[in-house]
Amino acid sequence: MQFNFKLKIVFIIIFIFFGYNFILAQNNKADNIIISWQTSNFVPNFFRGKILPSPGSMINVSLELVQNNKLVDLSNTKIYWYVNNELISNIKGNKKINFLAPNDTKVDIRVELPELNILKTIEIPITKPKIVINAPFPKKQVYSNNFDLVAYPYFFNIPNNFETNEYLFPEWQINRSPATPYSYDPFKINIQVIGENSTSIIIESKVSNLINNSEVATSKLELKFIK
Amino acid sequence: MKKILFGILIIIIVFLGYAFNSISCMSLPNYSFLKYIYNLKCSSNNINDSTINIPSVSTSNNQLITQSNQNQNNNTQEQKIKKISDSKIINYTIDSNNQIIAVNNLGQIIKISNQEEIINDTIKDIPNNVLFSKDNSKIIFALNNFINIFNIKNQTWKQIPNASNPTISEKNKLAYLVKNNGINSIYLLDLNKENSTPNKLIDLNILDFKLIWKDDLNLFIVSNPSSLNVGQVLLINIKDKTIKLVYELQGIDFNWDEKTNHGLLFYSNQAGMGGSLYLVDNNFENKKFSFTTILSKCVFNQTIFLNQQTSTAQSTTTNNYIFCAVPINQDELQNKFIIDDYLTYNLYTEDEIYKINIQNKSIEKIKPENNNQFFDIQELKIKDNKIFFINRFDNNLYSIEL
């Protein structure tokens, strides 16, 4: 009698072990849907990170299903694509969609493959265009009274090539007064410090998208000139 | 009868225990029964914060904390820093003759010895990325929508159109992407053979990723990093084309070293701020570092010592290290979108270099002599007894004698 009790306990443990793993195996199906996305906003050519969409950017989204370490042929599987809960495609084998980024901070993408009992949701971040005034000065301290600064534009919704001048218009201010950049490169400005004392320099840059006036980015940098 | 049943149960439990320990997370077992055990062991992203932490790096008082005392004598010595080049360098290599070949920010190829000599200036665009073949015979330029391969010896160029995101294996295999109608295809090219032709490995409906070799047969597919995005690391076998999801995490970045068979994993917190750094071994088991840094600030290094045992027999000892430039102000990093801020130049760091023994986890601080200069360190390379790096504050090349 005592032995049967022990035997029951052991069988229950084994049952729980296999039951748990069975549930885990089912969940793993969902883990292996790879949803990826891409947008082609402008970034400087040295940028090696992920390009983020801004409102109005075209976003391409793709999916692959991996089961048993193999890519699954989904050509005969109905794939439901939802963007912010709105169904935008339910075509067999359609593994990619594209849409314009909404004027928000994120967009939700849901993929459903009901025949395979699979569902997955991802969130795509949406950012405003940015301008970064590159300041390669430790502790933001400058020891030269004559130096150049460059502004780098990111995530503007313009064609991604090197000729930013056609589409982006930078304006500069030094200590709240308008300043003129180099004529050959309006994203670069020369700063000369006149005077004998250490002083703070406030540099502001504003970049406007000439083909989309809602895209404006500003940046402010404070440097300390040390005599 | 009861004893027999009980014996069978014991055997099953022992077998389950053995299977659990022996199954590798690197590949899915063929038998469904073993897949259950595989799922139990490997189903999560293998992130385990409870693994042994590498000891804290002190950043407030410049004192080194080590797990072992074996390197303490070195800590008291200051190493000399030398500026090697006044050019703004994108990437460089040090060949077997200790000669430095570099590519500057104008795309020029320069040889750096006592003075700088331009050996080729054909490229007129600023490259997105520059790589060197492992035998230092070729330079790979990733340009806007094509790859150019420069043969240093013959001074010849070979162009691969529509190609991007190149990566080179220890055996000089080049892998890269070709985009066509929204499909990314991975191609392979043997750089050891002058006339080798590219082979298509696979078409993928996966967007915006980079490639990293794990070994001669396996390639990582890594989402281009952003602190704000949930990215993936996949592993594809180039022989049987099996593919496996290894990690899927917020703000992920990943790197791997073929020689030491170790990698680095970085991911940010749920809101994209800050981040944690992990050492990853060949079974994708992780050890968390108690500091964080940007992956491009670390390099793996392997040292092989020859042990003289007897007149007829010799053995070798292999030590695997990782050298990391670690930002001094760790607290500030936790309030940053580390990947995005660093890659957009919105963030500069002031770094100290640490040498970490992968086997025993001892940490040694490389202490440059105090010259009041700050370094935001990139492209660390170790050659003989020297550390080379590019300082992002001036993009010049420096070395530290160890």
XYZ file of C-alpha atoms in Angstrom:
629
model
C 0.000 0.000 0.000
C 2.822 2.306 0.971
C 4.688 1.322 -2.207
C 1.634 2.073 -4.397
C 1.461 5.544 -2.882
C 5.124 6.201 -3.713
C 4.552 4.822 -7.215
C 1.599 7.188 -7.725
C 3.729 10.146 -6.629
C 6.478 9.188 -9.081
C 3.967 8.795 -11.935
C 2.390 12.163 -11.094
C 5.847 13.785 -11.216
C 6.557 12.168 -14.589
C 3.112 13.257 -15.874
C 3.720 16.858 -14.776
C 7.168 16.763 -16.402
C 5.826 15.656 -19.800
C 2.710 17.858 -19.539
C 4.804 20.930 -18.843
C 7.092 20.170 -21.727
C 4.180 19.555 -24.053
C 2.790 23.020 -23.245
C 6.260 24.503 -23.649
C 6.672 22.806 -27.019
C 3.415 24.377 -28.214
C 4.439 27.827 -27.002
C 7.766 27.487 -28.742
C 5.965 27.465 -32.066
C 5.139 31.124 -31.464
C 8.677 31.886 -30.356
C 9.928 30.944 -33.772
C 7.986 33.447 -35.835
C 10.529 36.011 -36.908
C 8.869 39.362 -37.588
C 11.299 42.000 -38.812
C 10.883 45.479 -40.223
C 12.790 48.155 -42.059
C 12.387 51.766 -43.055
C 14.565 53.938 -45.257
C 14.681 57.315 -43.524
C 17.793 59.403 -43.935
C 20.822 58.664 -41.746
C 24.479 59.661 -42.215
C 26.375 56.931 -44.052
C 28.541 56.015 -41.018
C 25.458 55.108 -38.942
C 25.443 51.364 -38.159
C 22.338 51.189 -35.994
C 18.736 50.484 -36.888
C 17.049 53.235 -38.888
C 13.875 54.280 -37.076
C 10.662 55.451 -38.768
C 9.208 58.914 -38.253
C 5.508 59.743 -38.837
C 4.764 59.238 -42.535
C 7.739 56.908 -43.199
C 7.122 53.809 -45.282
C 7.637 50.736 -43.065
C 8.201 47.284 -44.606
C 7.448 44.275 -42.390
C 8.334 40.641 -43.134
C 7.887 37.319 -41.449
C 9.521 33.909 -41.500
C 8.342 30.880 -39.572
C 10.989 28.508 -38.243
C 9.903 25.087 -37.042
C 12.219 22.200 -36.282
C 15.124 24.416 -37.335
C 13.762 24.821 -40.875
C 12.076 27.707 -42.665
C 8.421 26.790 -43.204
C 6.802 27.141 -46.624
C 3.755 29.334 -45.986
C 2.621 29.652 -49.608
C -0.626 27.771 -48.849
C -1.174 29.248 -45.395
C -3.494 32.164 -44.816
C -1.597 34.952 -43.053
C -3.559 37.690 -41.284
C -1.725 40.999 -40.831
C -3.076 43.652 -38.458
C -1.674 47.177 -38.042
C -2.937 48.756 -34.803
C -5.714 46.119 -34.740
C -6.814 46.938 -38.279
C -6.736 44.002 -40.699
C -4.704 45.011 -43.739
C -3.993 41.637 -45.405
C -5.305 38.078 -45.209
C -3.813 36.553 -48.325
C -2.360 33.041 -48.533
C 1.418 33.094 -48.423
C 1.752 36.880 -48.067
C 4.825 37.184 -45.887
C 5.287 40.952 -46.174
C 3.340 44.161 -45.840
C 4.130 47.856 -45.982
C 2.326 50.888 -44.598
C 2.915 54.512 -43.606
C 3.948 55.161 -40.003
C 1.153 56.890 -38.058
C 1.676 60.128 -36.151
C 2.302 58.330 -32.876
C 5.189 57.006 -30.786
C 4.637 53.358 -31.759
C 2.628 51.041 -33.993
C 1.522 47.490 -33.160
C 1.813 44.728 -35.739
C -0.065 41.453 -35.188
C 0.351 38.349 -37.324
C -2.091 35.438 -37.095
C -1.788 32.041 -38.765
C -4.985 30.370 -37.518
C -4.316 27.094 -39.393
C -1.094 26.688 -37.407
C -2.550 28.130 -34.179
C 0.070 30.885 -34.215
C -0.185 34.511 -33.155
C 2.505 37.080 -32.536
C 2.502 40.818 -31.864
C 5.399 43.232 -32.128
C 5.730 46.939 -31.458
C 7.560 49.249 -33.857
C 8.890 52.466 -32.286
C 8.218 55.718 -34.154
C 10.501 58.647 -33.488
C 10.685 62.297 -34.474
C 13.554 63.323 -36.770
C 16.649 64.229 -34.775
C 19.636 66.485 -35.139
C 22.834 65.760 -33.230
C 25.526 68.426 -32.917
C 28.671 66.335 -32.806
C 30.774 67.507 -29.880
C 33.893 65.343 -29.545
C 35.116 67.190 -26.471
C 35.664 65.377 -23.162
C 33.458 66.869 -20.464
C 32.168 69.304 -23.132
C 35.261 71.439 -22.539
C 37.054 73.111 -25.474
C 40.630 74.321 -25.214
C 40.955 75.775 -28.725
C 39.550 79.206 -29.585
C 38.918 78.173 -33.191
C 37.087 74.927 -33.945
C 34.455 73.382 -36.210
C 31.181 71.670 -35.308
C 29.082 69.392 -37.510
C 25.362 68.625 -37.173
C 24.185 65.140 -38.132
C 20.537 64.747 -39.220
C 18.756 61.445 -38.470
C 15.430 59.850 -39.391
C 14.145 62.574 -41.744
C 11.710 61.184 -44.264
C 13.796 61.957 -47.350
C 15.607 59.747 -49.864
C 18.606 58.121 -48.203
C 21.515 59.486 -50.206
C 24.390 61.785 -49.443
C 22.924 65.014 -50.850
C 21.046 66.292 -47.834
C 21.308 69.896 -49.032
C 18.493 69.427 -51.537
C 15.984 68.459 -48.869
C 17.214 69.637 -45.480
C 17.768 73.241 -44.447
C 19.952 73.831 -41.368
C 19.961 77.067 -39.350
C 22.493 77.874 -36.632
C 22.634 80.120 -33.605
C 25.663 80.831 -31.430
C 24.833 82.352 -28.041
C 21.298 83.075 -29.367
C 22.525 85.042 -32.404
C 22.116 83.694 -35.956
C 25.351 82.262 -37.324
C 26.473 81.408 -40.848
C 27.790 77.919 -41.609
C 30.341 76.991 -44.249
C 28.935 77.682 -47.741
C 30.157 74.303 -49.040
C 28.538 72.434 -46.142
C 25.690 74.144 -44.245
C 25.778 71.341 -41.637
C 29.258 72.502 -40.570
C 30.076 75.696 -38.725
C 33.251 77.395 -37.543
C 33.366 78.867 -34.058
C 35.933 81.422 -32.954
C 36.123 82.525 -29.350
C 37.214 86.130 -28.894
C 38.380 87.322 -25.515
C 40.723 86.344 -22.780
C 38.358 84.632 -20.369
C 36.883 81.184 -20.108
C 33.282 81.275 -21.201
C 30.206 79.196 -22.038
C 29.149 78.822 -25.646
C 25.585 77.825 -26.500
C 25.192 76.353 -29.967
C 21.743 75.671 -31.394
C 20.899 73.953 -34.640
C 17.508 73.687 -36.315
C 16.978 71.522 -39.390
C 13.808 71.688 -41.504
C 12.678 69.246 -44.160
C 11.996 71.368 -47.249
C 9.585 68.806 -48.727
C 7.677 68.164 -45.496
C 7.327 71.205 -43.261
C 6.098 69.123 -40.327
C 9.591 67.623 -39.981
C 11.715 69.984 -37.934
C 14.403 68.975 -35.463
C 16.294 71.155 -33.028
C 19.333 70.557 -30.866
C 21.105 72.621 -28.246
C 24.663 72.157 -27.018
C 26.523 73.985 -24.290
C 30.315 73.953 -24.409
C 32.751 75.429 -21.922
C 35.689 77.256 -23.475
C 38.691 76.961 -21.165
C 41.404 79.571 -21.620
C 7.686 -7.344 -9.326
C 7.509 -4.166 -7.295
C 11.286 -4.018 -7.138
C 11.499 -4.363 -10.928
C 9.022 -1.499 -11.447
C 10.851 0.652 -8.967
C 14.136 -0.134 -10.715
C 12.645 0.878 -14.075
C 11.505 4.181 -12.595
C 14.965 4.859 -11.215
C 16.472 4.103 -14.642
C 13.987 6.520 -16.307
C 14.830 9.291 -13.852
C 18.578 8.719 -14.274
C 18.134 8.737 -18.055
C 16.144 11.992 -17.918
C 18.844 13.583 -15.795
C 21.547 12.413 -18.179
C 19.614 13.607 -21.229
C 18.961 17.009 -19.629
C 22.649 17.530 -19.011
C 23.926 16.156 -22.290
C 21.566 17.849 -24.755
C 23.176 20.888 -26.351
C 21.140 24.027 -26.959
C 23.040 24.430 -30.230
C 20.863 21.969 -32.172
C 17.399 20.515 -31.913
C 17.393 16.746 -31.266
C 15.818 14.507 -33.898
C 13.622 12.500 -31.540
C 10.427 14.128 -30.285
C 10.971 12.743 -26.799
C 14.351 14.500 -26.599
C 12.765 17.671 -27.982
C 10.705 17.913 -24.784
C 13.878 17.871 -22.742
C 15.493 20.308 -25.195
C 12.541 22.684 -24.740
C 12.827 22.477 -20.985
C 16.504 23.303 -21.095
C 16.664 25.731 -24.006
C 13.182 27.216 -24.491
C 13.910 30.587 -22.930
C 16.372 33.040 -24.387
C 18.932 31.492 -22.057
C 19.257 34.734 -20.131
C 20.021 33.776 -16.609
C 20.820 36.631 -14.281
C 21.605 34.190 -11.509
C 24.804 33.004 -13.157
C 28.127 34.019 -11.671
C 28.775 37.717 -11.938
C 32.137 38.952 -12.979
C 33.282 41.143 -10.104
C 32.452 44.830 -10.055
C 34.760 47.200 -11.769
C 35.468 50.130 -9.565
C 35.030 53.366 -11.428
C 35.009 55.861 -8.604
C 38.478 55.599 -7.141
C 40.350 53.917 -9.990
C 41.028 50.847 -7.847
C 40.920 47.490 -9.489
C 38.858 44.692 -7.998
C 40.044 41.266 -8.972
C 38.837 37.776 -8.232
C 42.350 36.473 -8.232
C 45.459 38.272 -7.152
C 47.635 36.962 -9.920
C 47.747 40.240 -11.802
C 48.045 42.672 -8.975
C 51.671 43.444 -9.636
C 50.800 44.657 -13.111
C 48.182 46.994 -11.748
C 50.701 49.272 -10.199
C 52.568 49.826 -13.458
C 51.562 52.546 -15.828
C 51.604 51.836 -19.528
C 52.741 54.343 -22.111
C 50.217 55.621 -24.640
C 51.505 56.575 -28.053
C 49.666 58.329 -30.875
C 50.432 56.403 -34.054
C 48.565 58.385 -36.667
C 47.277 61.928 -37.034
C 44.870 60.828 -39.784
C 41.242 60.207 -38.949
C 41.065 56.418 -39.152
C 37.961 54.329 -39.929
C 39.622 50.921 -39.494
C 43.081 49.369 -39.581
C 45.024 46.120 -39.405
C 48.461 45.143 -38.217
C 50.166 42.640 -40.505
C 52.696 39.938 -39.651
C 55.533 42.456 -40.118
C 53.873 44.744 -37.549
C 53.102 47.178 -40.330
C 49.824 49.080 -39.993
C 47.501 49.377 -42.982
C 44.605 51.752 -42.397
C 41.697 53.381 -44.192
C 41.106 57.023 -43.341
C 37.908 59.051 -43.363
C 38.501 60.056 -46.998
C 38.527 56.416 -48.109
C 42.309 56.491 -48.701
C 44.354 53.394 -47.922
C 47.449 54.366 -45.964
C 50.499 52.563 -44.691
C 51.636 53.768 -41.286
C 55.206 53.281 -40.146
C 57.372 56.219 -39.117
C 55.386 58.309 -41.538
C 52.107 57.886 -43.376
C 52.074 56.862 -47.007
C 48.978 56.771 -49.206
C 49.040 53.495 -51.113
C 45.689 53.904 -52.870
C 43.051 56.621 -53.078
C 40.673 55.226 -55.684
C 37.649 55.308 -53.373
C 36.114 58.749 -53.481
C 33.170 58.123 -51.154
C 33.313 57.728 -47.401
C 32.853 53.988 -46.753
C 30.035 52.756 -44.501
C 32.340 50.091 -43.168
C 35.842 48.746 -43.755
C 37.028 45.188 -43.032
C 40.339 43.397 -43.512
C 40.747 39.781 -44.577
C 42.296 37.606 -41.867
C 45.518 37.207 -43.853
C 45.641 41.021 -44.302
C 45.833 40.618 -48.068
C 42.496 42.282 -48.889
C 40.439 45.252 -47.739
C 36.663 45.125 -48.025
C 34.893 48.459 -48.430
C 31.132 48.546 -47.838
C 29.901 51.500 -49.841
C 26.449 52.753 -50.716
C 24.834 49.611 -52.191
C 27.990 47.791 -53.286
C 31.119 46.162 -51.903
C 34.623 46.827 -53.232
C 37.422 44.360 -52.508
C 40.963 45.722 -52.729
C 43.891 43.342 -53.175
C 46.755 45.044 -51.341
C 49.515 43.104 -53.072
C 48.235 43.421 -56.652
C 46.582 46.824 -56.102
C 43.482 45.543 -57.920
C 39.808 46.129 -57.233
C 36.842 43.778 -57.505
C 33.305 45.105 -57.172
C 30.243 43.186 -55.962
C 27.117 45.139 -56.980
C 23.969 45.434 -54.794
C 25.897 43.959 -51.865
C 26.059 45.125 -48.273
C 26.768 44.050 -44.675
C 29.992 42.066 -45.304
C 31.580 39.843 -42.666
C 34.741 37.720 -42.873
C 35.403 34.385 -41.178
C 38.711 33.264 -39.683
C 39.145 31.118 -42.813
C 38.643 34.125 -45.085
C 35.109 33.369 -46.199
C 33.171 36.517 -47.005
C 29.428 36.538 -46.300
C 27.264 39.432 -47.432
C 23.713 40.440 -48.305
C 22.144 41.136 -51.656
C 18.770 42.883 -51.629
C 16.412 42.137 -54.461
C 12.686 43.019 -54.517
C 12.456 43.087 -50.742
C 14.145 39.690 -50.340
C 17.515 39.505 -48.625
C 19.827 36.834 -50.004
C 22.964 35.748 -48.182
C 25.942 35.070 -50.451
C 29.308 33.498 -49.667
C 32.639 34.165 -51.389
C 35.972 32.470 -50.721
C 38.569 35.237 -50.436
C 41.429 32.714 -50.520
C 40.789 32.013 -54.198
C 41.356 34.861 -56.610
C 38.726 33.745 -59.107
C 36.117 32.341 -56.757
C 32.516 33.115 -57.636
C 29.803 34.021 -55.114
C 27.456 31.250 -53.970
C 23.955 32.032 -52.834
C 23.308 30.503 -49.418
C 19.649 31.328 -48.821
C 16.815 33.791 -49.503
C 15.281 35.241 -46.359
C 12.199 37.284 -45.557
C 14.129 38.908 -42.733
C 14.860 42.626 -42.871
C 17.578 44.930 -41.567
C 20.260 42.674 -40.129
C 23.999 42.133 -40.035
C 25.960 38.891 -40.349
C 28.581 37.504 -37.968
C 30.462 34.219 -38.394
C 30.191 31.799 -35.489
C 32.523 29.284 -37.067
C 33.277 27.929 -40.506
C 29.790 26.392 -40.793
C 27.522 28.737 -38.884
C 26.508 32.341 -39.337
C 24.673 34.589 -36.918
C 21.947 36.811 -38.301
C 21.693 39.792 -35.939
C 19.113 42.582 -36.124
C 20.693 45.963 -36.673
C 20.675 47.362 -33.162
C 18.455 49.991 -31.569
C 17.717 50.371 -27.864
C 14.084 51.000 -28.793
C 13.502 47.829 -30.813
C 13.092 44.156 -29.957
C 15.694 42.460 -32.131
C 16.715 38.884 -32.805
C 19.826 36.762 -33.058
C 19.424 33.732 -35.333
C 21.929 31.054 -36.185
C 22.046 29.512 -39.655
C 24.048 26.466 -40.627
C 25.483 27.046 -44.103
C 25.687 23.324 -44.896
C 22.186 22.047 -44.115
C 20.560 25.526 -43.931
C 18.971 24.839 -40.579
C 18.079 28.000 -38.724
C 17.489 28.619 -35.047
C 16.288 31.569 -32.994
C 18.892 32.147 -30.293
C 17.783 35.414 -28.677
C 14.891 37.839 -29.021
C 15.336 40.819 -26.694
C 14.733 44.538 -26.331
C 17.669 46.644 -27.539
C 19.815 43.640 -28.395
C 23.297 43.736 -29.845
C 25.552 40.735 -30.272
C 29.088 39.854 -31.244
C 31.059 36.636 -31.534
C 34.692 35.593 -31.672
C 35.527 32.467 -33.642
C 38.912 31.838 -32.023
C 37.791 31.805 -28.407
C 34.275 30.491 -29.192
C 32.746 33.180 -27.024
C 30.443 36.080 -27.674
C 29.080 39.202 -26.090
C 25.415 39.942 -25.621
C 24.041 43.359 -24.772
C 20.414 44.222 -24.232
C 18.628 47.205 -22.793
C 15.824 47.253 -20.266
C 12.169 47.166 -21.312
C 12.021 50.941 -21.779
C 15.179 50.866 -23.895
C 17.283 52.710 -21.313
C 20.582 51.455 -19.941
C 21.507 47.859 -20.521
C 23.310 44.741 -19.362
C 26.336 43.019 -20.833
C 26.811 39.239 -20.888
C 29.629 36.903 -21.812
C 28.211 34.055 -23.924
C 29.858 30.660 -24.239
C 29.569 28.044 -26.981
C 26.406 26.570 -25.436
C 24.838 30.050 -25.178
C 25.156 30.035 -21.434
C 25.599 33.587 -20.153
C 27.588 35.266 -17.445
C 26.599 38.793 -16.587
C 29.216 41.489 -16.299
C 28.784 43.854 -13.413
C 29.541 46.771 -15.754
C 28.152 47.653 -19.132
C 29.775 48.925 -22.297
C 29.185 49.194 -26.026
C 30.066 45.974 -27.874
C 32.367 47.727 -30.342
C 34.586 48.600 -27.373
C 35.550 44.963 -26.723
C 37.826 42.482 -28.432
C 38.626 38.851 -27.669
C 42.193 37.631 -27.582
C 43.744 34.205 -27.360
C 47.211 33.555 -25.991
C 48.843 30.183 -26.537
C 51.837 29.280 -24.386
C 54.180 26.450 -25.258
C 55.019 24.371 -22.198
C 58.343 22.546 -22.363
C 57.730 19.265 -20.574
C 60.314 16.733 -21.620
C 62.820 16.531 -24.435
C 60.273 14.657 -26.559
C 56.859 15.935 -25.482
C 55.410 19.410 -25.485
C 52.044 20.780 -24.521
C 50.345 24.114 -24.890
C 48.251 26.246 -22.585
C 45.568 28.441 -24.093
C 44.356 31.530 -22.286
C 41.292 33.313 -23.593
C 40.848 36.961 -22.714
C 38.474 39.738 -23.459
C 39.681 43.324 -23.506
C 36.931 45.898 -22.950
C 37.001 49.657 -22.874
C 34.571 50.480 -20.096
C 32.939 53.916 -19.719
C 33.944 55.438 -16.395
C 30.547 56.916 -15.681
C 28.428 53.769 -15.478
C 25.515 55.536 -13.730
C 25.098 57.994 -16.599
C 24.832 55.113 -19.080
C 21.802 53.697 -17.302
C 19.875 56.881 -18.186
C 20.766 56.693 -21.881
C 19.447 54.863 -24.914
C 22.958 53.450 -25.033
C 23.003 51.985 -28.559
C 21.146 54.810 -30.306
C 22.835 57.625 -28.401
C 26.307 56.183 -29.007
C 25.830 55.359 -32.684
C 24.310 58.785 -33.458
C 27.233 60.544 -31.686
C 24.827 61.953 -29.109
C 26.958 60.168 -26.500
C 30.715 60.124 -26.005
C 32.277 58.049 -23.267
C 35.489 58.322 -21.282
C 36.888 54.829 -20.998
C 39.239 52.641 -19.030
C 40.515 49.353 -20.483
C 40.079 46.075 -18.615
C 41.568 42.695 -19.477
C 39.316 39.859 -18.360
C 40.435 36.244 -18.240
C 37.509 34.235 -19.583
C 38.493 31.086 -17.703
C 38.984 32.383 -14.175
C 37.173 35.730 -14.563
C 40.040 37.732 -13.121
C 40.052 41.357 -14.189
C 43.154 43.406 -14.785
C 43.039 47.125 -15.395
C 45.246 48.460 -18.146
C 46.377 51.669 -16.558
C 47.746 54.222 -19.005
C 50.151 56.761 -17.651
C 48.317 59.814 -16.424
C 48.515 62.370 -19.202
C 45.097 63.951 -18.596
C 43.893 62.768 -21.983
C 40.486 61.118 -22.340
C 39.744 58.235 -24.646
C 36.462 57.106 -26.205
C 37.821 53.805 -27.420
C 36.850 52.000 -30.631
C 38.333 49.196 -32.754
C 40.512 47.655 -30.058
C 43.089 45.258 -31.466
C 45.786 43.268 -29.688
C 49.080 42.483 -31.401
C 52.031 40.962 -29.591
C 52.377 43.058 -26.466
C 50.481 46.111 -27.630
C 46.900 47.320 -27.541
C 45.813 49.453 -30.484
C 42.658 51.548 -30.645
C 40.959 54.496 -32.316
C 40.036 57.383 -30.024
C 36.604 58.634 -31.081
C 37.354 62.097 -29.695
C 39.884 62.711 -32.493
C 39.584 59.499 -34.607
C 43.372 59.071 -34.385
C 45.096 55.731 -33.851
C 46.841 55.038 -30.541
C 48.749 52.168 -28.960
C 49.490 51.128 -25.395
C 52.550 49.043 -24.628
C 51.656 46.324 -22.145
